[in-house]
Amino acid sequence: AGQTSLVARRWSGAFRRFPRSESSVIPLLQLVQEQEGYIPPKAVRALARRVGAPEARIYGAGAFCARLRVRPRGGLPIRPCQGMARSLQGAGIGRLSALTWTGRKGSR
């Protein structure tokens, strides 16, 4: 409970800008994700208290919305290289050589 109150205080200023209703859930989840990179369980608890809804409903809203993450991202995100030089060399998106590291750890 102590950690939840710390989290609630951390976002209390931002939470006050929104009404205490379930219509505020998605904008508040987006706000938390902007600050944290994802929606941690502590934030779900604080938000559930704020709007008077079950934690499961708040978590469900975050998990359902494609733009929101209820889990942190992995350490090494990769994305396909779509540069012209790679395309001319015949590198397909499915080939490992066409991937570029975008993460901080071991970034190239």
Short mmCIF file of N, CA, C and O in Angstrom, two decimals, residues 5-101:
data_model
loop_
_atom_site.label_atom_id
_atom_site.label_comp_id
_atom_site.label_asym_id
_atom_site.label_seq_id
_atom_site.Cartn_x
_atom_site.Cartn_y
_atom_site.Cartn_z
N SER A 5 0.72 4.41 -2.73
CA SER A 5 0.50 5.81 -2.39
C SER A 5 1.61 6.69 -2.94
O SER A 5 1.37 7.82 -3.35
N LEU A 6 2.85 6.17 -2.99
CA LEU A 6 3.95 6.93 -3.59
C LEU A 6 3.68 7.16 -5.08
O LEU A 6 3.89 8.26 -5.60
N VAL A 7 3.22 6.12 -5.75
CA VAL A 7 2.92 6.23 -7.18
C VAL A 7 1.78 7.23 -7.38
O VAL A 7 1.83 8.08 -8.26
N ALA A 8 0.76 7.11 -6.56
CA ALA A 8 -0.39 8.02 -6.67
C ALA A 8 0.06 9.46 -6.49
O ALA A 8 -0.37 10.35 -7.22
N ARG A 9 0.94 9.70 -5.52
CA ARG A 9 1.45 11.07 -5.33
C ARG A 9 2.28 11.53 -6.52
O ARG A 9 2.26 12.68 -6.90
N ARG A 10 3.02 10.60 -7.11
CA ARG A 10 3.88 10.93 -8.25
C ARG A 10 3.07 11.47 -9.42
O ARG A 10 3.49 12.38 -10.11
N TRP A 11 1.90 10.88 -9.65
CA TRP A 11 1.06 11.29 -10.77
C TRP A 11 -0.13 12.13 -10.36
O TRP A 11 -0.97 12.47 -11.19
N SER A 12 -0.23 12.48 -9.08
CA SER A 12 -1.43 13.15 -8.59
C SER A 12 -1.72 14.46 -9.31
O SER A 12 -2.87 14.78 -9.60
N GLY A 13 -0.69 15.23 -9.63
CA GLY A 13 -0.91 16.49 -10.34
C GLY A 13 -1.54 16.26 -11.71
O GLY A 13 -2.49 16.93 -12.10
N ALA A 14 -1.03 15.29 -12.41
CA ALA A 14 -1.57 14.97 -13.73
C ALA A 14 -2.96 14.36 -13.62
O ALA A 14 -3.85 14.67 -14.41
N PHE A 15 -3.15 13.50 -12.62
CA PHE A 15 -4.45 12.86 -12.44
C PHE A 15 -5.53 13.89 -12.16
O PHE A 15 -6.67 13.73 -12.57
N ARG A 16 -5.19 14.96 -11.45
CA ARG A 16 -6.19 15.98 -11.09
C ARG A 16 -6.73 16.73 -12.30
O ARG A 16 -7.78 17.33 -12.23
N ARG A 17 -6.01 16.72 -13.40
CA ARG A 17 -6.49 17.41 -14.61
C ARG A 17 -7.65 16.68 -15.29
O ARG A 17 -8.26 17.22 -16.19
N PHE A 18 -7.91 15.45 -14.87
CA PHE A 18 -8.95 14.63 -15.49
C PHE A 18 -10.05 14.35 -14.49
O PHE A 18 -9.80 14.24 -13.29
N PRO A 19 -11.28 14.18 -14.96
CA PRO A 19 -12.38 13.85 -14.04
C PRO A 19 -12.18 12.47 -13.43
O PRO A 19 -11.52 11.61 -14.00
N ARG A 20 -12.77 12.26 -12.26
CA ARG A 20 -12.70 10.97 -11.56
C ARG A 20 -13.74 10.01 -12.14
O ARG A 20 -14.65 9.60 -11.44
N SER A 21 -13.61 9.69 -13.40
CA SER A 21 -14.56 8.78 -14.03
C SER A 21 -13.81 7.85 -14.97
O SER A 21 -12.66 8.11 -15.35
N GLU A 22 -14.48 6.79 -15.36
CA GLU A 22 -13.85 5.81 -16.25
C GLU A 22 -13.56 6.38 -17.63
O GLU A 22 -12.75 5.83 -18.36
N SER A 23 -14.18 7.50 -17.97
CA SER A 23 -13.88 8.12 -19.27
C SER A 23 -12.45 8.67 -19.32
O SER A 23 -11.93 8.94 -20.38
N SER A 24 -11.83 8.78 -18.16
CA SER A 24 -10.45 9.29 -18.08
C SER A 24 -9.40 8.19 -18.16
O SER A 24 -8.21 8.49 -18.20
N VAL A 25 -9.81 6.95 -18.15
CA VAL A 25 -8.86 5.84 -18.04
C VAL A 25 -7.83 5.84 -19.17
O VAL A 25 -6.62 5.81 -18.92
N ILE A 26 -8.27 5.87 -20.42
CA ILE A 26 -7.33 5.79 -21.55
C ILE A 26 -6.37 6.99 -21.55
O ILE A 26 -5.15 6.80 -21.65
N PRO A 27 -6.85 8.24 -21.42
CA PRO A 27 -5.89 9.36 -21.39
C PRO A 27 -4.90 9.25 -20.23
O PRO A 27 -3.72 9.58 -20.39
N LEU A 28 -5.35 8.76 -19.08
CA LEU A 28 -4.44 8.63 -17.95
C LEU A 28 -3.44 7.49 -18.17
O LEU A 28 -2.27 7.62 -17.80
N LEU A 29 -3.88 6.41 -18.77
CA LEU A 29 -2.94 5.33 -19.09
C LEU A 29 -1.89 5.82 -20.09
O LEU A 29 -0.71 5.48 -19.98
N GLN A 30 -2.31 6.61 -21.06
CA GLN A 30 -1.35 7.17 -22.03
C GLN A 30 -0.34 8.07 -21.32
O GLN A 30 0.86 8.02 -21.61
N LEU A 31 -0.81 8.85 -20.38
CA LEU A 31 0.07 9.74 -19.62
C LEU A 31 1.11 8.93 -18.84
O LEU A 31 2.31 9.25 -18.87
N VAL A 32 0.66 7.90 -18.16
CA VAL A 32 1.57 7.05 -17.39
C VAL A 32 2.60 6.41 -18.32
O VAL A 32 3.79 6.38 -18.04
N GLN A 33 2.13 5.91 -19.46
CA GLN A 33 3.06 5.26 -20.40
C GLN A 33 4.10 6.25 -20.93
O GLN A 33 5.26 5.89 -21.10
N GLU A 34 3.70 7.48 -21.18
CA GLU A 34 4.67 8.48 -21.64
C GLU A 34 5.78 8.67 -20.61
O GLU A 34 6.93 8.85 -20.96
N GLN A 35 5.41 8.63 -19.33
CA GLN A 35 6.39 8.86 -18.28
C GLN A 35 7.22 7.62 -17.96
O GLN A 35 8.40 7.72 -17.66
N GLU A 36 6.60 6.45 -18.01
CA GLU A 36 7.26 5.22 -17.56
C GLU A 36 7.75 4.32 -18.70
O GLU A 36 8.52 3.41 -18.46
N GLY A 37 7.22 4.51 -19.90
CA GLY A 37 7.56 3.63 -21.02
C GLY A 37 6.60 2.47 -21.15
O GLY A 37 6.57 1.79 -22.18
N TYR A 38 5.84 2.21 -20.12
CA TYR A 38 4.80 1.17 -20.11
C TYR A 38 3.89 1.48 -18.92
O TYR A 38 4.10 2.46 -18.21
N ILE A 39 2.89 0.64 -18.67
CA ILE A 39 1.97 0.88 -17.56
C ILE A 39 2.24 -0.15 -16.47
O ILE A 39 1.84 -1.31 -16.58
N PRO A 40 2.96 0.25 -15.42
CA PRO A 40 3.30 -0.70 -14.36
C PRO A 40 2.08 -1.02 -13.49
O PRO A 40 1.13 -0.24 -13.42
N PRO A 41 2.09 -2.18 -12.82
CA PRO A 41 0.97 -2.57 -11.96
C PRO A 41 0.63 -1.53 -10.89
O PRO A 41 -0.53 -1.33 -10.56
N LYS A 42 1.65 -0.83 -10.36
CA LYS A 42 1.40 0.19 -9.35
C LYS A 42 0.52 1.30 -9.90
O LYS A 42 -0.33 1.84 -9.21
N ALA A 43 0.75 1.64 -11.15
CA ALA A 43 -0.06 2.69 -11.78
C ALA A 43 -1.49 2.21 -12.00
O ALA A 43 -2.44 2.99 -11.85
N VAL A 44 -1.66 0.95 -12.34
CA VAL A 44 -3.00 0.39 -12.51
C VAL A 44 -3.77 0.49 -11.20
O VAL A 44 -4.92 0.92 -11.17
N ARG A 45 -3.10 0.14 -10.08
CA ARG A 45 -3.76 0.23 -8.77
C ARG A 45 -4.13 1.66 -8.43
O ARG A 45 -5.24 1.94 -7.97
N ALA A 46 -3.19 2.58 -8.64
CA ALA A 46 -3.46 3.99 -8.33
C ALA A 46 -4.60 4.54 -9.18
O ALA A 46 -5.47 5.27 -8.68
N LEU A 47 -4.60 4.19 -10.44
CA LEU A 47 -5.65 4.68 -11.34
C LEU A 47 -7.00 4.06 -11.00
O LEU A 47 -8.03 4.75 -11.05
N ALA A 48 -7.01 2.79 -10.62
CA ALA A 48 -8.27 2.14 -10.22
C ALA A 48 -8.87 2.85 -9.01
O ALA A 48 -10.08 3.10 -8.96
N ARG A 49 -8.02 3.19 -8.05
CA ARG A 49 -8.50 3.95 -6.89
C ARG A 49 -9.03 5.31 -7.30
O ARG A 49 -10.04 5.77 -6.79
N ARG A 50 -8.31 5.95 -8.18
CA ARG A 50 -8.67 7.30 -8.62
C ARG A 50 -10.06 7.34 -9.26
O ARG A 50 -10.84 8.23 -8.96
N VAL A 51 -10.34 6.41 -10.14
CA VAL A 51 -11.62 6.45 -10.87
C VAL A 51 -12.69 5.57 -10.24
O VAL A 51 -13.83 5.55 -10.69
N GLY A 52 -12.33 4.80 -9.20
CA GLY A 52 -13.31 3.95 -8.53
C GLY A 52 -13.73 2.75 -9.36
O GLY A 52 -14.89 2.35 -9.34
N ALA A 53 -12.79 2.17 -10.09
CA ALA A 53 -13.08 1.01 -10.93
C ALA A 53 -12.20 -0.15 -10.48
O ALA A 53 -11.15 0.05 -9.87
N PRO A 54 -12.59 -1.37 -10.78
CA PRO A 54 -11.74 -2.53 -10.45
C PRO A 54 -10.41 -2.48 -11.22
O PRO A 54 -10.37 -2.03 -12.36
N GLU A 55 -9.36 -2.97 -10.58
CA GLU A 55 -8.05 -3.01 -11.23
C GLU A 55 -8.10 -3.80 -12.53
O GLU A 55 -7.45 -3.45 -13.50
N ALA A 56 -8.88 -4.86 -12.54
CA ALA A 56 -8.98 -5.70 -13.74
C ALA A 56 -9.52 -4.91 -14.92
O ALA A 56 -9.09 -5.11 -16.06
N ARG A 57 -10.43 -4.00 -14.68
CA ARG A 57 -10.99 -3.19 -15.77
C ARG A 57 -9.94 -2.21 -16.31
O ARG A 57 -9.84 -2.00 -17.51
N ILE A 58 -9.15 -1.63 -15.41
CA ILE A 58 -8.09 -0.71 -15.83
C ILE A 58 -7.02 -1.48 -16.62
O ILE A 58 -6.60 -1.05 -17.69
N TYR A 59 -6.60 -2.62 -16.08
CA TYR A 59 -5.61 -3.44 -16.77
C TYR A 59 -6.14 -3.88 -18.13
O TYR A 59 -5.43 -3.84 -19.13
N GLY A 60 -7.39 -4.29 -18.17
CA GLY A 60 -8.01 -4.73 -19.42
C GLY A 60 -8.02 -3.64 -20.47
O GLY A 60 -7.77 -3.89 -21.65
N ALA A 61 -8.29 -2.41 -20.05
CA ALA A 61 -8.29 -1.29 -20.99
C ALA A 61 -6.88 -1.08 -21.55
O ALA A 61 -6.70 -0.86 -22.75
N GLY A 62 -5.87 -1.18 -20.70
CA GLY A 62 -4.49 -1.02 -21.15
C GLY A 62 -4.04 -2.14 -22.06
O GLY A 62 -3.34 -1.93 -23.04
N ALA A 63 -4.46 -3.36 -21.74
CA ALA A 63 -4.06 -4.52 -22.56
C ALA A 63 -4.80 -4.54 -23.89
O ALA A 63 -4.26 -4.99 -24.90
N PHE A 64 -6.03 -4.04 -23.93
CA PHE A 64 -6.84 -4.06 -25.14
C PHE A 64 -6.38 -3.02 -26.16
O PHE A 64 -6.34 -3.28 -27.35
N CYS A 65 -5.99 -1.85 -25.68
CA CYS A 65 -5.62 -0.74 -26.57
C CYS A 65 -4.24 -1.04 -27.18
O CYS A 65 -3.25 -1.19 -26.47
N ALA A 66 -4.17 -1.12 -28.50
CA ALA A 66 -2.94 -1.50 -29.20
C ALA A 66 -1.79 -0.52 -28.96
O ALA A 66 -0.63 -0.91 -29.05
N ARG A 67 -2.08 0.72 -28.66
CA ARG A 67 -1.01 1.71 -28.46
C ARG A 67 -0.40 1.68 -27.07
O ARG A 67 0.59 2.33 -26.81
N LEU A 68 -1.01 0.93 -26.17
CA LEU A 68 -0.54 0.89 -24.79
C LEU A 68 0.19 -0.42 -24.50
O LEU A 68 -0.11 -1.45 -25.07
N ARG A 69 1.18 -0.33 -23.60
CA ARG A 69 1.95 -1.51 -23.19
C ARG A 69 1.79 -1.72 -21.69
O ARG A 69 2.06 -0.81 -20.91
N VAL A 70 1.39 -2.91 -21.29
CA VAL A 70 1.28 -3.23 -19.87
C VAL A 70 2.51 -3.99 -19.39
O VAL A 70 2.58 -4.35 -18.22
N ARG A 71 3.46 -4.20 -20.28
CA ARG A 71 4.75 -4.83 -19.94
C ARG A 71 5.86 -3.97 -20.52
O ARG A 71 5.70 -3.39 -21.59
N PRO A 72 7.00 -3.93 -19.84
CA PRO A 72 8.12 -3.16 -20.41
C PRO A 72 8.62 -3.81 -21.69
O PRO A 72 8.50 -5.02 -21.88
N ARG A 73 9.19 -2.99 -22.54
CA ARG A 73 9.79 -3.51 -23.78
C ARG A 73 11.03 -4.31 -23.46
O ARG A 73 11.65 -4.12 -22.43
N GLY A 74 11.40 -5.18 -24.38
CA GLY A 74 12.63 -5.95 -24.23
C GLY A 74 13.85 -5.04 -24.33
O GLY A 74 13.75 -3.88 -24.73
N GLY A 75 15.01 -5.58 -24.01
CA GLY A 75 16.22 -4.78 -23.98
C GLY A 75 16.81 -4.43 -25.33
O GLY A 75 17.48 -3.42 -25.47
N LEU A 76 16.58 -5.24 -26.36
CA LEU A 76 17.21 -5.01 -27.65
C LEU A 76 16.18 -5.01 -28.78
O LEU A 76 16.05 -5.99 -29.51
N PRO A 77 15.46 -3.91 -28.93
CA PRO A 77 14.51 -3.89 -30.06
C PRO A 77 15.27 -3.84 -31.39
O PRO A 77 16.32 -3.21 -31.50
N ILE A 78 14.76 -4.54 -32.37
CA ILE A 78 15.36 -4.50 -33.70
C ILE A 78 14.28 -4.11 -34.70
O ILE A 78 13.09 -4.26 -34.44
N ARG A 79 14.70 -3.60 -35.81
CA ARG A 79 13.77 -3.25 -36.87
C ARG A 79 14.43 -3.55 -38.20
O ARG A 79 15.65 -3.51 -38.32
N PRO A 80 13.64 -3.86 -39.22
CA PRO A 80 14.23 -4.16 -40.52
C PRO A 80 14.86 -2.91 -41.14
O PRO A 80 14.31 -1.82 -41.04
N CYS A 81 16.00 -3.11 -41.73
CA CYS A 81 16.66 -2.02 -42.45
C CYS A 81 15.94 -1.84 -43.78
O CYS A 81 15.83 -2.78 -44.56
N GLN A 82 15.46 -0.64 -44.04
CA GLN A 82 14.72 -0.40 -45.27
C GLN A 82 15.47 0.57 -46.18
O GLN A 82 14.87 1.21 -47.03
N GLY A 83 16.77 0.66 -45.98
CA GLY A 83 17.57 1.56 -46.79
C GLY A 83 17.69 1.10 -48.24
O GLY A 83 17.61 -0.10 -48.54
N MET A 84 17.87 2.01 -49.13
CA MET A 84 17.94 1.72 -50.56
C MET A 84 19.13 0.80 -50.88
O MET A 84 19.01 -0.11 -51.69
N ALA A 85 20.26 1.03 -50.23
CA ALA A 85 21.44 0.21 -50.52
C ALA A 85 21.17 -1.26 -50.22
O ALA A 85 21.56 -2.14 -50.98
N ARG A 86 20.51 -1.54 -49.13
CA ARG A 86 20.17 -2.93 -48.78
C ARG A 86 19.22 -3.52 -49.81
O ARG A 86 19.34 -4.68 -50.18
N SER A 87 18.26 -2.75 -50.24
CA SER A 87 17.29 -3.25 -51.23
C SER A 87 17.99 -3.60 -52.54
O SER A 87 17.70 -4.61 -53.17
N LEU A 88 18.93 -2.77 -52.95
CA LEU A 88 19.65 -3.01 -54.20
C LEU A 88 20.56 -4.23 -54.10
O LEU A 88 20.84 -4.89 -55.09
N GLN A 89 21.03 -4.54 -52.87
CA GLN A 89 21.87 -5.71 -52.67
C GLN A 89 21.04 -6.98 -52.55
O GLN A 89 21.57 -8.06 -52.40
N GLY A 90 19.73 -6.86 -52.58
CA GLY A 90 18.86 -8.03 -52.53
C GLY A 90 18.55 -8.53 -51.13
O GLY A 90 18.11 -9.66 -50.96
N ALA A 91 18.77 -7.70 -50.12
CA ALA A 91 18.47 -8.13 -48.75
C ALA A 91 16.97 -8.04 -48.51
O ALA A 91 16.38 -6.98 -48.60
N GLY A 92 16.35 -9.17 -48.24
CA GLY A 92 14.92 -9.19 -47.93
C GLY A 92 14.70 -8.91 -46.46
O GLY A 92 15.60 -9.07 -45.64
N ILE A 93 13.51 -8.49 -46.11
CA ILE A 93 13.20 -8.18 -44.72
C ILE A 93 13.39 -9.40 -43.83
O ILE A 93 13.78 -9.30 -42.70
N GLY A 94 13.15 -10.59 -44.37
CA GLY A 94 13.27 -11.81 -43.56
C GLY A 94 14.69 -12.24 -43.29
O GLY A 94 14.92 -13.14 -42.50
N ARG A 95 15.67 -11.65 -43.91
CA ARG A 95 17.06 -12.06 -43.72
C ARG A 95 17.68 -11.34 -42.54
O ARG A 95 17.50 -10.17 -42.34
N LEU A 96 18.45 -12.06 -41.76
CA LEU A 96 19.09 -11.50 -40.59
C LEU A 96 20.01 -10.34 -40.96
O LEU A 96 20.11 -9.35 -40.24
N SER A 97 20.65 -10.40 -42.11
CA SER A 97 21.57 -9.33 -42.51
C SER A 97 20.84 -8.01 -42.75
O SER A 97 21.46 -6.96 -42.77
N ALA A 98 19.54 -8.07 -42.90
CA ALA A 98 18.78 -6.85 -43.16
C ALA A 98 18.30 -6.19 -41.89
O ALA A 98 17.62 -5.18 -41.94
N LEU A 99 18.67 -6.74 -40.73
CA LEU A 99 18.22 -6.16 -39.47
C LEU A 99 19.27 -5.23 -38.91
O LEU A 99 20.47 -5.48 -39.00
N THR A 100 18.81 -4.15 -38.31
CA THR A 100 19.71 -3.23 -37.63
C THR A 100 19.28 -3.13 -36.18
O THR A 100 18.11 -3.11 -35.87
N TRP A 101 20.26 -3.08 -35.31
CA TRP A 101 19.98 -2.95 -33.89
C TRP A 101 19.61 -1.52 -33.58
O TRP A 101 20.26 -0.60 -34.04
#
